[in-house]
Short mmCIF file of C-alpha atoms in Angstrom, two decimals:
data_model
loop_
_atom_site.label_atom_id
_atom_site.label_comp_id
_atom_site.label_asym_id
_atom_site.label_seq_id
_atom_site.Cartn_x
_atom_site.Cartn_y
_atom_site.Cartn_z
CA UNK A 1 -7.71 -15.01 3.22
CA UNK A 2 -9.64 -11.75 2.92
CA UNK A 3 -10.04 -10.24 -0.52
CA UNK A 4 -7.58 -7.41 0.14
CA UNK A 5 -5.16 -9.97 1.52
CA UNK A 6 -5.33 -11.86 -1.76
CA UNK A 7 -4.37 -8.89 -3.88
CA UNK A 8 -1.71 -7.69 -1.45
CA UNK A 9 -0.21 -11.16 -1.35
CA UNK A 10 -0.04 -11.19 -5.14
CA UNK A 11 1.60 -7.77 -5.23
CA UNK A 12 4.13 -8.60 -2.53
CA UNK A 13 5.00 -11.98 -3.98
CA UNK A 14 5.96 -10.57 -7.35
CA UNK A 15 7.74 -7.39 -6.29
CA UNK A 16 5.42 -4.73 -7.67
CA UNK A 17 7.10 -2.03 -5.62
CA UNK A 18 5.33 1.21 -6.44
CA UNK A 19 6.30 2.39 -2.98
CA UNK A 20 8.49 0.50 -0.58
CA UNK A 21 9.04 1.90 2.90
CA UNK A 22 12.50 1.29 4.32
CA UNK A 23 14.28 2.48 7.39
CA UNK A 24 17.70 3.94 8.12
CA UNK A 25 18.38 6.21 5.15
CA UNK A 26 18.50 10.01 4.94
CA UNK A 27 16.72 10.59 1.65
CA UNK A 28 19.42 12.57 -0.15
CA UNK A 29 19.36 11.85 -3.89
CA UNK A 30 21.97 12.03 -6.64
CA UNK A 31 21.34 11.86 -10.38
CA UNK A 32 22.74 8.65 -11.80
CA UNK A 33 23.10 9.60 -15.43
CA UNK A 34 25.15 6.63 -16.56
CA UNK A 35 22.97 3.91 -15.05
CA UNK A 36 19.92 4.45 -17.27
CA UNK A 37 20.36 4.56 -21.06
CA UNK A 38 19.12 7.73 -22.82
CA UNK A 39 15.70 7.71 -24.48
CA UNK A 40 14.30 10.33 -26.86
CA UNK A 41 10.63 9.33 -26.40
CA UNK A 42 8.14 11.06 -24.16
CA UNK A 43 7.50 8.60 -21.33
CA UNK A 44 4.09 9.18 -19.76
CA UNK A 45 4.16 6.38 -17.22
CA UNK A 46 6.65 4.18 -15.41
CA UNK A 47 6.53 1.04 -13.26
CA UNK A 48 9.05 -1.09 -11.38
CA UNK A 49 8.99 -4.84 -10.95
CA UNK A 50 11.12 -7.96 -11.26
CA UNK A 51 10.29 -8.77 -14.87
CA UNK A 52 13.02 -11.32 -15.65
CA UNK A 53 12.92 -13.28 -12.40
CA UNK A 54 16.42 -12.45 -11.17
CA UNK A 55 15.36 -10.82 -7.91
CA UNK A 56 15.89 -7.13 -8.70
CA UNK A 57 13.68 -4.32 -9.94
CA UNK A 58 13.48 -3.65 -13.67
CA UNK A 59 11.86 -0.60 -15.31
CA UNK A 60 9.11 -0.40 -17.90
CA UNK A 61 7.94 2.86 -19.50
CA UNK A 62 4.71 3.82 -21.28
CA UNK A 63 5.88 5.92 -24.24
CA UNK A 64 4.56 7.98 -27.12
CA UNK A 65 6.41 5.55 -29.41
CA UNK A 66 7.85 2.15 -28.67
CA UNK A 67 7.37 1.37 -24.99
CA UNK A 68 10.58 1.00 -23.01
CA UNK A 69 12.00 -1.93 -21.03
CA UNK A 70 15.22 -1.75 -19.01
CA UNK A 71 16.66 -4.76 -17.21
CA UNK A 72 18.61 -4.30 -13.97
CA UNK A 73 21.95 -5.99 -13.31
CA UNK A 74 21.20 -5.99 -9.57
CA UNK A 75 23.36 -2.96 -8.81
CA UNK A 76 21.05 -0.40 -10.41
CA UNK A 77 22.70 -0.39 -13.84
CA UNK A 78 20.12 -0.83 -16.59
CA UNK A 79 20.28 -2.22 -20.13
CA UNK A 80 17.67 -1.46 -22.77
CA UNK A 81 15.74 -4.59 -23.75
CA UNK A 82 12.64 -3.29 -25.54
CA UNK A 83 13.80 -4.25 -29.03
CA UNK A 84 14.34 -7.87 -28.05
CA UNK A 85 11.72 -8.35 -25.32
CA UNK A 86 8.69 -6.13 -26.03
CA UNK A 87 6.20 -6.32 -28.90
CA UNK A 88 6.50 -3.52 -31.44
CA UNK A 89 3.86 -0.85 -30.88
CA UNK A 90 3.19 2.49 -32.55
CA UNK A 91 0.32 3.80 -30.43
CA UNK A 92 0.63 6.38 -27.67
CA UNK A 93 0.68 4.76 -24.23
CA UNK A 94 -0.28 7.02 -21.32
CA UNK A 95 0.04 4.65 -18.40
CA UNK A 96 0.60 1.04 -17.39
CA UNK A 97 0.30 -1.44 -14.56
CA UNK A 98 2.18 -4.63 -13.71
CA UNK A 99 0.65 -7.77 -12.24
CA UNK A 100 0.30 -11.51 -12.71
CA UNK A 101 -2.93 -11.57 -14.72
CA UNK A 102 -2.68 -15.17 -15.96
CA UNK A 103 -1.58 -16.84 -12.72
CA UNK A 104 1.75 -18.21 -13.93
CA UNK A 105 3.88 -16.52 -11.28
CA UNK A 106 5.39 -13.60 -13.21
CA UNK A 107 4.55 -9.97 -13.87
CA UNK A 108 2.56 -9.13 -16.99
CA UNK A 109 2.03 -5.60 -18.36
CA UNK A 110 -1.19 -3.81 -19.29
CA UNK A 111 -1.08 -0.45 -21.09
CA UNK A 112 -3.58 2.42 -21.22
CA UNK A 113 -3.46 3.77 -24.79
CA UNK A 114 -4.95 6.48 -26.95
CA UNK A 115 -6.54 3.80 -29.10
CA UNK A 116 -6.71 0.09 -28.30
CA UNK A 117 -5.38 -0.75 -24.85
CA UNK A 118 -2.83 -3.56 -24.80
CA UNK A 119 -1.99 -6.61 -22.69
CA UNK A 120 1.47 -8.20 -22.79
CA UNK A 121 2.04 -11.58 -21.14
CA UNK A 122 5.45 -12.39 -19.65
CA UNK A 123 7.07 -15.80 -20.19
CA UNK A 124 8.91 -15.45 -16.88
CA UNK A 125 12.22 -14.35 -18.38
CA UNK A 126 11.09 -10.83 -19.28
CA UNK A 127 10.06 -11.73 -22.83
CA UNK A 128 6.58 -10.36 -23.54
CA UNK A 129 3.95 -11.36 -26.11
CA UNK A 130 0.99 -9.23 -27.20
CA UNK A 131 -2.28 -11.08 -26.41
CA UNK A 132 -4.54 -8.05 -26.77
CA UNK A 133 -6.62 -9.47 -29.61
CA UNK A 134 -7.64 -12.56 -27.64
CA UNK A 135 -7.62 -11.26 -24.06
CA UNK A 136 -8.86 -7.64 -23.94
CA UNK A 137 -12.18 -6.18 -25.10
CA UNK A 138 -11.99 -3.98 -28.17
CA UNK A 139 -11.99 -0.28 -27.25
CA UNK A 140 -11.30 3.21 -28.55
CA UNK A 141 -11.65 5.10 -25.27
CA UNK A 142 -8.45 7.18 -25.12
CA UNK A 143 -7.45 5.61 -21.82
CA UNK A 144 -5.05 7.60 -19.63
CA UNK A 145 -4.43 5.22 -16.74
CA UNK A 146 -4.98 1.64 -15.59
CA UNK A 147 -4.89 -0.20 -12.26
CA UNK A 148 -4.92 -3.91 -11.43
CA UNK A 149 -6.54 -5.51 -8.40
CA UNK A 150 -8.89 -8.28 -7.32
CA UNK A 151 -12.17 -6.36 -7.16
CA UNK A 152 -14.58 -9.33 -7.18
CA UNK A 153 -12.84 -11.54 -4.64
CA UNK A 154 -12.11 -14.51 -6.91
CA UNK A 155 -8.34 -14.43 -6.45
CA UNK A 156 -7.25 -12.96 -9.79
CA UNK A 157 -6.37 -9.48 -10.98
CA UNK A 158 -9.07 -7.40 -12.63
CA UNK A 159 -8.48 -4.12 -14.51
CA UNK A 160 -9.95 -0.63 -14.28
CA UNK A 161 -9.19 1.95 -16.98
CA UNK A 162 -9.35 5.73 -16.56
CA UNK A 163 -10.69 7.23 -19.81
CA UNK A 164 -10.66 10.71 -21.31
CA UNK A 165 -13.38 10.44 -23.96
CA UNK A 166 -15.81 7.94 -22.45
CA UNK A 167 -16.89 6.39 -19.19
CA UNK A 168 -14.26 4.57 -17.18
CA UNK A 169 -14.12 0.80 -17.67
CA UNK A 170 -14.14 -2.23 -15.40
CA UNK A 171 -12.79 -5.48 -16.87
CA UNK A 172 -13.12 -8.72 -14.89
CA UNK A 173 -10.51 -11.47 -15.28
CA UNK A 174 -11.59 -15.08 -15.83
CA UNK A 175 -8.43 -16.27 -14.06
CA UNK A 176 -6.46 -17.03 -17.21
CA UNK A 177 -5.84 -13.41 -18.19
CA UNK A 178 -8.88 -13.04 -20.44
CA UNK A 179 -10.94 -9.96 -19.54
CA UNK A 180 -14.64 -9.15 -19.91
CA UNK A 181 -16.09 -5.63 -19.90
CA UNK A 182 -18.73 -5.44 -17.12
CA UNK A 183 -18.79 -1.65 -16.87
CA UNK A 184 -22.45 -1.21 -17.76
CA UNK A 185 -23.72 -3.57 -15.08
CA UNK A 186 -21.21 -3.00 -12.26
CA UNK A 187 -19.73 0.47 -12.64
CA UNK A 188 -21.27 3.96 -12.31
CA UNK A 189 -20.99 6.13 -15.40
CA UNK A 190 -18.50 8.98 -15.20
CA UNK A 191 -17.82 11.47 -17.99
CA UNK A 192 -15.37 13.51 -15.95
CA UNK A 193 -12.42 13.39 -18.34
CA UNK A 194 -10.47 11.05 -16.07
CA UNK A 195 -6.67 11.08 -16.08
CA UNK A 196 -5.63 8.80 -13.22
CA UNK A 197 -6.89 6.27 -10.69
CA UNK A 198 -5.89 4.12 -7.75
CA UNK A 199 -7.37 1.15 -5.88
CA UNK A 200 -7.36 0.62 -2.14
CA UNK A 201 -9.58 -0.38 0.77
CA UNK A 202 -10.62 3.07 1.96
CA UNK A 203 -13.58 2.02 4.13
CA UNK A 204 -12.05 -0.95 5.94
CA UNK A 205 -14.39 -3.65 4.64
CA UNK A 206 -11.62 -5.79 3.12
CA UNK A 207 -12.25 -5.10 -0.56
CA UNK A 208 -10.74 -2.75 -3.11
CA UNK A 209 -12.41 0.58 -3.75
CA UNK A 210 -11.35 3.01 -6.49
CA UNK A 211 -10.53 6.73 -6.62
CA UNK A 212 -10.47 8.69 -9.89
CA UNK A 213 -8.54 11.88 -10.69
CA UNK A 214 -10.53 14.04 -13.12
CA UNK A 215 -9.37 16.93 -15.28
CA UNK A 216 -12.60 18.84 -15.84
CA UNK A 217 -14.80 17.76 -12.96
CA UNK A 218 -15.11 16.49 -9.43
CA UNK A 219 -12.73 13.71 -8.43
CA UNK A 220 -14.64 10.51 -7.69
CA UNK A 221 -14.76 7.75 -5.07
CA UNK A 222 -16.46 4.43 -5.81
CA UNK A 223 -17.01 1.92 -3.00
CA UNK A 224 -16.96 -1.82 -3.71
CA UNK A 225 -19.54 -4.23 -2.28
CA UNK A 226 -16.92 -7.01 -2.25
CA UNK A 227 -18.11 -8.63 -5.46
CA UNK A 228 -17.05 -5.95 -7.92
CA UNK A 229 -20.26 -3.91 -7.84
CA UNK A 230 -19.36 -0.26 -7.29
CA UNK A 231 -21.36 2.68 -5.92
CA UNK A 232 -20.50 6.35 -6.41
CA UNK A 233 -20.28 7.88 -2.91
CA UNK A 234 -18.45 11.04 -3.94
CA UNK A 235 -21.02 13.52 -2.66
CA UNK A 236 -21.10 12.07 0.85
CA UNK A 237 -17.45 11.00 1.18
CA UNK A 238 -15.30 13.52 -0.73
CA UNK A 239 -14.63 17.25 -0.49
CA UNK A 240 -15.85 19.30 -3.44
CA UNK A 241 -13.01 20.02 -5.85
CA UNK A 242 -12.36 20.99 -9.47
CA UNK A 243 -8.59 21.04 -9.43
CA UNK A 244 -7.46 19.61 -12.78
CA UNK A 245 -6.15 16.44 -11.12
CA UNK A 246 -3.82 14.12 -12.98
CA UNK A 247 -2.70 11.24 -10.76
CA UNK A 248 -3.15 9.90 -7.26
CA UNK A 249 -1.19 8.19 -4.51
CA UNK A 250 -2.69 6.40 -1.51
CA UNK A 251 -1.24 5.45 1.85
CA UNK A 252 -1.46 6.06 5.59
CA UNK A 253 0.04 9.52 5.97
CA UNK A 254 -1.06 10.50 9.49
CA UNK A 255 -0.36 7.24 11.31
CA UNK A 256 -3.93 6.21 12.05
CA UNK A 257 -3.78 2.99 9.97
CA UNK A 258 -6.19 3.96 7.20
CA UNK A 259 -5.32 5.03 3.64
CA UNK A 260 -5.19 8.74 2.90
CA UNK A 261 -4.98 10.32 -0.57
CA UNK A 262 -2.68 12.73 -2.38
CA UNK A 263 -3.75 14.29 -5.69
CA UNK A 264 -1.18 15.62 -8.16
CA UNK A 265 -2.78 18.66 -9.81
CA UNK A 266 -1.86 20.65 -12.88
CA UNK A 267 -1.52 24.40 -12.31
CA UNK A 268 -3.35 24.29 -9.00
CA UNK A 269 -2.44 23.30 -5.48
CA UNK A 270 -1.83 19.61 -4.86
CA UNK A 271 -4.32 18.12 -2.41
CA UNK A 272 -4.11 15.98 0.72
CA UNK A 273 -7.28 14.21 1.86
CA UNK A 274 -7.28 12.50 5.26
CA UNK A 275 -9.49 9.45 5.85
CA UNK A 276 -11.59 9.15 9.01
CA UNK A 277 -11.37 5.35 8.78
CA UNK A 278 -14.78 4.84 7.20
CA UNK A 279 -13.84 6.18 3.78
CA UNK A 280 -15.01 9.73 4.45
CA UNK A 281 -12.29 12.22 3.54
CA UNK A 282 -11.43 15.71 4.75
CA UNK A 283 -9.32 18.20 2.80
CA UNK A 284 -6.29 18.83 5.02
CA UNK A 285 -4.21 20.58 2.36
CA UNK A 286 -4.10 24.01 3.97
CA UNK A 287 -2.72 22.73 7.27
CA UNK A 288 -0.60 19.78 6.14
CA UNK A 289 0.98 20.53 2.74
CA UNK A 290 3.42 23.29 1.76
CA UNK A 291 1.87 26.07 -0.31
CA UNK A 292 2.79 25.57 -3.96
CA UNK A 293 0.85 25.86 -7.23
CA UNK A 294 2.77 23.48 -9.45
CA UNK A 295 2.34 21.66 -12.72
CA UNK A 296 2.35 18.27 -11.00
CA UNK A 297 1.63 15.28 -13.21
CA UNK A 298 2.37 12.39 -10.87
CA UNK A 299 3.03 11.57 -7.23
CA UNK A 300 4.60 8.70 -5.29
CA UNK A 301 4.72 7.79 -1.59
CA UNK A 302 7.46 6.05 0.37
CA UNK A 303 9.66 6.31 3.45
CA UNK A 304 12.74 7.92 1.93
CA UNK A 305 14.34 9.13 5.18
CA UNK A 306 13.91 6.06 7.39
CA UNK A 307 11.64 7.49 10.06
CA UNK A 308 8.83 4.97 9.54
CA UNK A 309 6.34 7.23 7.74
CA UNK A 310 5.48 7.93 4.12
CA UNK A 311 7.02 10.92 2.39
CA UNK A 312 5.93 12.46 -0.94
CA UNK A 313 7.67 12.85 -4.30
CA UNK A 314 5.98 15.05 -6.93
CA UNK A 315 6.82 14.81 -10.65
CA UNK A 316 6.49 18.31 -12.11
CA UNK A 317 6.47 19.40 -15.74
CA UNK A 318 8.95 22.15 -16.69
CA UNK A 319 9.47 22.87 -13.00
CA UNK A 320 11.57 21.48 -10.17
CA UNK A 321 10.45 18.07 -8.94
CA UNK A 322 9.71 18.12 -5.22
CA UNK A 323 10.38 16.11 -2.06
CA UNK A 324 8.15 16.56 1.01
CA UNK A 325 9.11 14.88 4.28
CA UNK A 326 6.42 13.68 6.70
CA UNK A 327 6.70 14.43 10.42
CA UNK A 328 4.71 11.26 11.17
CA UNK A 329 1.40 12.99 11.75
CA UNK A 330 0.79 13.88 8.11
CA UNK A 331 2.34 17.36 8.23
CA UNK A 332 4.83 17.80 5.39
CA UNK A 333 7.93 19.93 4.93
CA UNK A 334 9.39 20.86 1.53
CA UNK A 335 13.04 19.70 1.59
CA UNK A 336 13.56 19.75 -2.17
CA UNK A 337 16.47 22.18 -2.11
CA UNK A 338 18.55 19.93 0.17
CA UNK A 339 17.40 16.48 -0.96
CA UNK A 340 16.98 16.58 -4.76
CA UNK A 341 19.24 17.87 -7.54
CA UNK A 342 18.08 20.96 -9.41
CA UNK A 343 16.08 20.07 -12.52
CA UNK A 344 13.35 21.41 -14.77
CA UNK A 345 13.42 18.68 -17.37
CA UNK A 346 9.72 17.99 -17.72
CA UNK A 347 8.77 15.02 -15.55
CA UNK A 348 5.64 13.11 -16.53
CA UNK A 349 5.69 10.19 -14.08
CA UNK A 350 7.47 8.91 -10.98
CA UNK A 351 7.98 5.64 -9.10
CA UNK A 352 9.96 4.63 -6.01
CA UNK A 353 11.88 1.42 -5.43
CA UNK A 354 15.21 0.01 -4.27
CA UNK A 355 16.91 -0.44 -7.64
CA UNK A 356 20.49 -0.87 -6.39
CA UNK A 357 19.79 -3.34 -3.58
CA UNK A 358 21.13 -1.21 -0.74
CA UNK A 359 17.89 -1.13 1.24
CA UNK A 360 16.65 2.38 0.53
CA UNK A 361 14.21 3.91 -1.92
CA UNK A 362 15.52 5.33 -5.19
CA UNK A 363 13.51 7.43 -7.67
CA UNK A 364 12.77 6.93 -11.37
CA UNK A 365 11.26 9.91 -13.19
CA UNK A 366 9.59 9.42 -16.59
CA UNK A 367 10.27 12.46 -18.75
CA UNK A 368 9.75 14.30 -22.02
CA UNK A 369 12.82 13.10 -23.83
CA UNK A 370 15.06 11.83 -21.07
CA UNK A 371 14.11 9.58 -18.18
CA UNK A 372 16.12 9.99 -14.99
CA UNK A 373 17.28 7.74 -12.16
CA UNK A 374 18.06 9.30 -8.78
CA UNK A 375 19.94 7.14 -6.29
CA UNK A 376 19.29 7.54 -2.56
CA UNK A 377 22.67 8.07 -0.91
CA UNK A 378 21.56 7.51 2.67
CA UNK A 379 22.64 4.78 5.06
CA UNK A 380 21.66 1.15 4.63
CA UNK A 381 18.35 0.13 6.13
CA UNK A 382 17.83 -2.09 9.15
CA UNK A 383 14.34 -3.08 8.05
CA UNK A 384 12.65 -3.34 4.67
CA UNK A 385 8.88 -3.40 4.26
CA UNK A 386 6.20 -3.04 1.59
CA UNK A 387 3.33 -0.66 1.02
CA UNK A 388 0.97 0.83 -1.50
CA UNK A 389 -0.89 0.01 -4.80
CA UNK A 390 -1.51 3.11 -9.06
CA UNK A 391 -2.47 8.21 -16.33
CA UNK A 392 -2.71 11.70 -17.76
CA UNK A 393 -2.50 15.08 -19.64
#
């Protein structure tokens, strides 16, 4: 199996559904206030996955206090389980990723923190133990995001951290969930005040490359040689930009079978970069995206209206969250006013997944004091598929 096939097989097998295209629904959302318990913390990141092995999607939040865990009853009704199932933590978590880092068949959780990053191993039932001291390198990098993927082709999940105060970090997994920092030897230095990142095979050579969203400098693209040695090709492959980017989503937006990129930007226009298939990107924002200067802090992709293409959800701070529908060629229409309830609650993160088991994509927004679940009220799907792979102020 090719290297990208290995990581995609791992993601699919364990239900890490950061975006999950489905067909047959209309993409009209309703706020489901009673299905998700209230939370007074600021949640900076959110992920979905089957954490307790019962076949539905649970929710985990990266918080400014105790991180949050909510278990799903299968119908999209969630129960708080952090007190019983998560280690106690008092550091500020900015982002997280889920994946089976120790090869035991369940989803573990890795957190990007202001101080020491953390790794929690899952026992398979959704009960997590903190193995940071024995499994992660010591750090004080003020990490804002983290992504998991097999970057060196050995069949296990490695970790890349997006850092604010130091260079970004590459940690290789020994297969048992113990990580080694190889940043100096295998990763270009980048002091760009990074806030988000994403992995994907942008140049079609069957390995995972990485894109970084930077606050104070040029966004970056690193290409992988297949063994986890990365080269910075930003100057030759990326448009010039200084947009105060926060997070990224990746997926085929124009139907040409290569991954394109969306940047969520703070107080500047969000950006759409189209891939020519070789990993060289063109800024198509002016022609393809609606004209808005928002305070966007996160973005997610998925087929919310059942027309077999990827649509966009933006999480905006102190402004209305947004829904853009794709016409199939990568041209987007803002349908927020008809598809999403009015809100200005301060969204910090967003993820898509079918939480109520009806075959369409629902939305979870991480917020500044109250997280929100929006249920997709469209028709049932006739086909369910998988797509995609995913820091901050």
